[in-house]
mmCIF file of C-alpha atoms in Angstrom:
data_model
loop_
_atom_site.group_PDB
_atom_site.id
_atom_site.type_symbol
_atom_site.label_atom_id
_atom_site.label_comp_id
_atom_site.label_asym_id
_atom_site.label_seq_id
_atom_site.Cartn_x
_atom_site.Cartn_y
_atom_site.Cartn_z
ATOM 1 C CA ASP A 26 -0.129 -0.030 0.182
ATOM 2 C CA ILE A 27 1.012 3.544 -0.526
ATOM 3 C CA GLN A 28 1.470 5.528 2.876
ATOM 4 C CA LEU A 29 0.757 9.092 2.720
ATOM 5 C CA THR A 30 2.405 11.354 5.363
ATOM 6 C CA GLN A 31 0.649 14.968 6.011
ATOM 7 C CA SER A 32 2.486 17.655 7.551
ATOM 8 C CA PRO A 33 1.659 19.281 9.651
ATOM 9 C CA SER A 34 -1.106 17.411 11.637
ATOM 10 C CA PHE A 35 -2.303 20.636 13.208
ATOM 11 C CA LEU A 36 -1.441 24.371 12.104
ATOM 12 C CA SER A 37 -2.729 27.477 13.769
ATOM 13 C CA ALA A 38 -3.512 30.443 11.293
ATOM 14 C CA SER A 39 -5.215 33.552 11.073
ATOM 15 C CA VAL A 40 -7.426 34.958 8.436
ATOM 16 C CA GLY A 41 -5.434 36.434 5.634
ATOM 17 C CA ASP A 42 -2.573 33.766 6.147
ATOM 18 C CA ARG A 43 -0.964 32.027 3.546
ATOM 19 C CA VAL A 44 -0.841 28.429 4.438
ATOM 20 C CA THR A 45 1.033 25.364 3.219
ATOM 21 C CA ILE A 46 0.472 21.896 3.764
ATOM 22 C CA THR A 47 2.525 18.891 2.624
ATOM 23 C CA CYS A 48 1.679 15.303 1.682
ATOM 24 C CA ARG A 49 4.696 12.901 1.496
ATOM 25 C CA ALA A 50 4.107 9.421 -0.586
ATOM 26 C CA SER A 51 6.021 6.538 0.509
ATOM 27 C CA GLN A 52 6.590 5.966 -3.184
ATOM 28 C CA GLY A 53 6.277 7.717 -6.596
ATOM 29 C CA ILE A 54 2.749 8.661 -7.574
ATOM 30 C CA SER A 55 3.585 10.867 -10.622
ATOM 31 C CA SER A 56 0.481 13.472 -10.135
ATOM 32 C CA TYR A 57 -2.021 11.193 -8.959
ATOM 33 C CA LEU A 58 -3.064 12.967 -6.044
ATOM 34 C CA ALA A 59 -6.292 14.848 -4.511
ATOM 35 C CA TRP A 60 -6.778 17.299 -1.824
ATOM 36 C CA TYR A 61 -9.777 17.424 0.055
ATOM 37 C CA GLN A 62 -11.226 19.842 2.676
ATOM 38 C CA GLN A 63 -13.560 18.790 5.392
ATOM 39 C CA LYS A 64 -15.718 20.470 7.926
ATOM 40 C CA PRO A 65 -17.087 18.922 11.147
ATOM 41 C CA GLY A 66 -20.167 16.657 10.590
ATOM 42 C CA LYS A 67 -19.806 17.045 6.742
ATOM 43 C CA ALA A 68 -18.271 15.205 3.899
ATOM 44 C CA PRO A 69 -15.289 15.949 2.316
ATOM 45 C CA LYS A 70 -14.910 18.342 -0.579
ATOM 46 C CA VAL A 71 -12.596 17.714 -3.416
ATOM 47 C CA LEU A 72 -10.454 21.032 -3.989
ATOM 48 C CA ILE A 73 -7.569 19.830 -6.075
ATOM 49 C CA TYR A 74 -7.006 16.831 -8.292
ATOM 50 C CA ALA A 75 -4.139 15.417 -10.384
ATOM 51 C CA ALA A 76 -1.837 17.117 -8.087
ATOM 52 C CA SER A 77 -2.529 20.926 -9.353
ATOM 53 C CA THR A 78 -6.182 21.016 -11.418
ATOM 54 C CA LEU A 79 -8.625 22.985 -9.391
ATOM 55 C CA GLN A 80 -11.766 21.415 -9.003
ATOM 56 C CA SER A 81 -14.809 23.499 -11.046
ATOM 57 C CA GLY A 82 -16.189 25.980 -8.559
ATOM 58 C CA VAL A 83 -13.305 26.042 -6.047
ATOM 59 C CA PRO A 84 -11.540 29.324 -5.546
ATOM 60 C CA SER A 85 -8.423 29.891 -7.096
ATOM 61 C CA ARG A 86 -6.825 30.874 -3.902
ATOM 62 C CA PHE A 87 -6.233 27.071 -3.675
ATOM 63 C CA SER A 88 -3.351 25.710 -5.303
ATOM 64 C CA GLY A 89 -1.573 22.291 -5.437
ATOM 65 C CA SER A 90 1.786 21.162 -6.710
ATOM 66 C CA GLY A 91 4.256 18.612 -6.703
ATOM 67 C CA SER A 92 4.830 15.149 -8.429
ATOM 68 C CA GLY A 93 6.396 11.792 -7.418
ATOM 69 C CA THR A 94 6.466 11.551 -3.650
ATOM 70 C CA GLU A 95 6.076 15.298 -2.358
ATOM 71 C CA PHE A 96 3.074 17.555 -2.727
ATOM 72 C CA THR A 97 1.787 21.094 -1.263
ATOM 73 C CA LEU A 98 -1.470 22.523 -1.096
ATOM 74 C CA THR A 99 -1.257 26.005 -0.472
ATOM 75 C CA ILE A 100 -4.322 28.446 0.523
ATOM 76 C CA SER A 101 -3.181 32.089 -0.699
ATOM 77 C CA SER A 102 -5.006 33.900 1.869
ATOM 78 C CA LEU A 103 -6.814 31.852 4.407
ATOM 79 C CA GLN A 104 -10.550 32.826 4.790
ATOM 80 C CA PRO A 105 -13.055 32.282 7.685
ATOM 81 C CA GLU A 106 -14.764 29.517 6.241
ATOM 82 C CA GLU A 107 -11.338 27.618 5.352
ATOM 83 C CA PHE A 108 -10.636 26.541 8.948
ATOM 84 C CA ALA A 109 -11.506 22.712 8.483
ATOM 85 C CA THR A 110 -9.127 19.702 7.923
ATOM 86 C CA TYR A 111 -7.531 18.890 5.029
ATOM 87 C CA TYR A 112 -6.675 15.328 3.583
ATOM 88 C CA CYS A 113 -4.836 14.100 0.462
ATOM 89 C CA GLN A 114 -5.421 11.231 -1.280
ATOM 90 C CA GLN A 115 -3.329 9.111 -3.699
ATOM 91 C CA HIS A 116 -5.296 8.114 -7.199
ATOM 92 C CA HIS A 117 -2.061 6.305 -8.602
ATOM 93 C CA SER A 118 -3.166 2.749 -7.432
ATOM 94 C CA TYR A 119 -5.119 0.558 -5.156
ATOM 95 C CA PRO A 120 -5.882 0.678 -2.510
ATOM 96 C CA LEU A 121 -6.948 4.207 -2.827
ATOM 97 C CA THR A 122 -5.279 5.776 0.444
ATOM 98 C CA PHE A 123 -5.482 8.961 2.594
ATOM 99 C CA GLY A 124 -3.148 10.688 4.520
ATOM 100 C CA GLY A 125 -3.484 11.458 8.065
ATOM 101 C CA GLY A 126 -5.039 15.000 7.941
ATOM 102 C CA THR A 127 -4.013 18.637 8.682
ATOM 103 C CA LYS A 128 -6.186 20.435 11.074
ATOM 104 C CA VAL A 129 -6.444 24.118 10.420
ATOM 105 C CA GLU A 130 -7.070 26.213 13.768
ATOM 106 C CA ILE A 131 -7.893 29.761 14.327
ATOM 107 C CA LYS A 132 -4.703 31.462 15.866
ATOM 108 C CA GLN B 16 -26.478 17.828 -10.130
ATOM 109 C CA LEU B 17 -25.463 14.637 -9.155
ATOM 110 C CA GLN B 18 -26.375 13.451 -5.700
ATOM 111 C CA LEU B 19 -26.242 10.413 -3.529
ATOM 112 C CA GLN B 20 -27.874 9.578 -0.344
ATOM 113 C CA GLU B 21 -26.968 6.490 2.147
ATOM 114 C CA SER B 22 -29.546 4.384 4.062
ATOM 115 C CA GLY B 23 -29.415 1.657 6.209
ATOM 116 C CA PRO B 24 -29.175 0.737 10.150
ATOM 117 C CA GLY B 25 -27.693 3.044 12.435
ATOM 118 C CA LEU B 26 -26.949 -0.040 14.866
ATOM 119 C CA VAL B 27 -25.467 -3.285 14.101
ATOM 120 C CA LYS B 28 -24.632 -5.708 16.530
ATOM 121 C CA PRO B 29 -21.344 -7.387 16.807
ATOM 122 C CA SER B 30 -20.603 -10.322 14.644
ATOM 123 C CA GLU B 31 -23.632 -9.297 12.235
ATOM 124 C CA THR B 32 -23.452 -7.995 9.110
ATOM 125 C CA LEU B 33 -23.650 -3.949 8.018
ATOM 126 C CA SER B 34 -25.566 -3.181 5.033
ATOM 127 C CA LEU B 35 -25.712 -0.064 3.525
ATOM 128 C CA THR B 36 -27.128 1.517 0.047
ATOM 129 C CA CYS B 37 -26.110 4.548 -1.798
ATOM 130 C CA SER B 38 -29.226 6.066 -3.756
ATOM 131 C CA VAL B 39 -28.008 7.968 -7.083
ATOM 132 C CA SER B 40 -30.117 10.774 -8.126
ATOM 133 C CA GLY B 41 -29.660 13.355 -10.923
ATOM 134 C CA GLY B 42 -27.280 10.823 -13.153
ATOM 135 C CA SER B 43 -27.548 7.403 -14.360
ATOM 136 C CA ILE B 44 -25.234 4.681 -12.348
ATOM 137 C CA SER B 45 -25.391 2.726 -15.852
ATOM 138 C CA ARG B 46 -22.857 5.072 -17.390
ATOM 139 C CA SER B 47 -20.089 2.708 -17.955
ATOM 140 C CA SER B 48 -16.956 5.210 -17.483
ATOM 141 C CA TYR B 49 -17.740 5.806 -13.473
ATOM 142 C CA TYR B 50 -16.707 4.090 -10.415
ATOM 143 C CA TRP B 51 -18.627 4.394 -7.492
ATOM 144 C CA GLY B 52 -17.386 3.176 -4.025
ATOM 145 C CA TRP B 53 -17.546 3.398 -0.318
ATOM 146 C CA ILE B 54 -15.557 5.408 1.994
ATOM 147 C CA ARG B 55 -15.558 5.498 6.136
ATOM 148 C CA GLN B 56 -14.149 7.471 9.139
ATOM 149 C CA PRO B 57 -13.920 6.674 12.554
ATOM 150 C CA PRO B 58 -15.539 9.118 14.803
ATOM 151 C CA GLY B 59 -12.274 11.748 15.346
ATOM 152 C CA LYS B 60 -10.301 9.899 12.777
ATOM 153 C CA GLY B 61 -9.244 9.961 9.131
ATOM 154 C CA LEU B 62 -10.471 8.628 5.857
ATOM 155 C CA GLU B 63 -10.686 5.052 4.893
ATOM 156 C CA TRP B 64 -11.058 3.925 1.354
ATOM 157 C CA ILE B 65 -13.185 0.537 1.804
ATOM 158 C CA GLY B 66 -13.642 -0.442 -1.911
ATOM 159 C CA GLY B 67 -15.932 0.256 -5.252
ATOM 160 C CA ILE B 68 -17.356 -1.007 -7.830
ATOM 161 C CA TYR B 69 -17.752 -0.286 -11.649
ATOM 162 C CA TYR B 70 -20.759 -0.603 -13.809
ATOM 163 C CA GLY B 71 -19.475 -3.611 -15.291
ATOM 164 C CA GLY B 72 -19.215 -5.197 -11.964
ATOM 165 C CA SER B 73 -15.532 -5.280 -11.689
ATOM 166 C CA THR B 74 -14.583 -4.603 -7.800
ATOM 167 C CA TYR B 75 -11.780 -3.296 -5.936
ATOM 168 C CA TYR B 76 -11.377 -3.571 -2.407
ATOM 169 C CA ASN B 77 -9.065 -2.478 0.376
ATOM 170 C CA PRO B 78 -7.008 -5.470 1.287
ATOM 171 C CA SER B 79 -7.438 -5.057 4.984
ATOM 172 C CA LEU B 80 -11.462 -5.414 4.765
ATOM 173 C CA LYS B 81 -11.438 -7.626 1.684
ATOM 174 C CA SER B 82 -12.430 -10.770 3.440
ATOM 175 C CA ARG B 83 -15.142 -9.337 4.904
ATOM 176 C CA VAL B 84 -16.676 -6.646 2.179
ATOM 177 C CA THR B 85 -18.939 -7.170 -0.577
ATOM 178 C CA ILE B 86 -19.893 -4.086 -2.809
ATOM 179 C CA SER B 87 -22.716 -4.583 -5.488
ATOM 180 C CA VAL B 88 -24.759 -2.758 -8.018
ATOM 181 C CA ASP B 89 -28.496 -2.313 -8.852
ATOM 182 C CA THR B 90 -29.013 -0.188 -12.091
ATOM 183 C CA SER B 91 -32.546 -0.989 -12.261
ATOM 184 C CA LYS B 92 -33.050 1.000 -8.915
ATOM 185 C CA ASN B 93 -29.752 3.245 -9.389
ATOM 186 C CA GLN B 94 -28.201 1.980 -6.345
ATOM 187 C CA PHE B 95 -25.187 0.532 -5.045
ATOM 188 C CA SER B 96 -24.757 -1.132 -2.000
ATOM 189 C CA LEU B 97 -22.209 -2.383 0.482
ATOM 190 C CA LYS B 98 -22.487 -5.524 3.047
ATOM 191 C CA LEU B 99 -19.444 -5.850 5.740
ATOM 192 C CA ASN B 100 -19.785 -8.920 7.701
ATOM 193 C CA SER B 101 -18.514 -9.941 11.177
ATOM 194 C CA VAL B 102 -18.535 -6.310 12.352
ATOM 195 C CA THR B 103 -16.698 -5.194 15.683
ATOM 196 C CA ALA B 104 -16.472 -1.968 17.458
ATOM 197 C CA ALA B 105 -13.435 -1.302 15.040
ATOM 198 C CA ASP B 106 -16.011 -1.076 12.293
ATOM 199 C CA THR B 107 -18.202 1.962 14.160
ATOM 200 C CA ALA B 108 -17.659 4.911 11.554
ATOM 201 C CA VAL B 109 -19.375 7.217 9.231
ATOM 202 C CA TYR B 110 -20.108 5.349 6.208
ATOM 203 C CA TYR B 111 -19.815 7.773 3.173
ATOM 204 C CA CYS B 112 -20.662 6.658 -0.891
ATOM 205 C CA ALA B 113 -18.914 8.540 -3.399
ATOM 206 C CA ARG B 114 -18.354 8.873 -7.061
ATOM 207 C CA LEU B 115 -14.812 7.652 -6.826
ATOM 208 C CA GLY B 116 -13.471 8.332 -10.738
ATOM 209 C CA ASP B 117 -14.124 7.748 -14.373
ATOM 210 C CA THR B 118 -12.144 5.435 -16.330
ATOM 211 C CA LEU B 119 -12.215 8.008 -19.386
ATOM 212 C CA THR B 120 -9.900 10.189 -17.085
ATOM 213 C CA GLY B 121 -8.233 8.082 -15.014
ATOM 214 C CA TYR B 122 -8.567 9.594 -12.416
ATOM 215 C CA TYR B 123 -9.845 8.120 -8.872
ATOM 216 C CA TYR B 124 -10.977 10.809 -6.482
ATOM 217 C CA GLY B 125 -14.255 11.465 -5.039
ATOM 218 C CA ASP B 126 -16.156 14.153 -6.834
ATOM 219 C CA TYR B 127 -19.767 13.534 -5.543
ATOM 220 C CA TRP B 128 -20.176 12.490 -2.020
ATOM 221 C CA GLY B 129 -23.312 11.394 0.056
ATOM 222 C CA GLN B 130 -23.902 13.011 3.742
ATOM 223 C CA GLY B 131 -22.656 10.173 5.364
ATOM 224 C CA THR B 132 -24.411 7.772 7.763
ATOM 225 C CA LEU B 133 -22.924 7.133 11.237
ATOM 226 C CA VAL B 134 -23.187 3.044 12.026
ATOM 227 C CA THR B 135 -22.501 2.094 15.254
ATOM 228 C CA VAL B 136 -21.782 -1.693 16.096
ATOM 229 C CA SER B 137 -22.759 -2.528 19.750
ATOM 230 C CA SER B 138 -24.764 -4.911 21.761
#
């Protein structure tokens, strides 16, 4: 199985901050990585797929980069509604696997 | 707009079978290129892919659950289902159904999700 390690696990930030979350894969996955945002009690919402392709309807302040084993999700200017938990997921091979999550909290 | 909705018992006894159904509206499950699946999330924890099914019936399961899982599709009802047998307390989780990919693009991520349903395993 491909393991995904996210860092940090927790992040305190203020509105307007630039936020970067990293996801490392245990083996190369090319660009087959997606990022999700999950709010309490809600289903995950996809933000980015194929490492850097913005899902339709997602604000452009979200961006993704990377390939191979190291990936980043960046929020250029954090908004109040974006305090949530973020997960990466590899879609290179079965079993599909998720990172452990990064909780973004209000500083 | 595609919508998915999970349904099934919220309480299952240990050693019994968990059965959930995902009803799809706003689109046909019969489109042959799509992949439909289940993901779960224990309370306060992360996401775990359970498995999925293609319209043609091909299934892929998480090896950690493979011996206990069956996913099937009923195109006449526009639904797909999950059965997990011999459940224990460790199977207590919110269970989500989702459209998990498109063979035409080769990308397998969840672009449409149900709201999730909490299943508790307890006697």
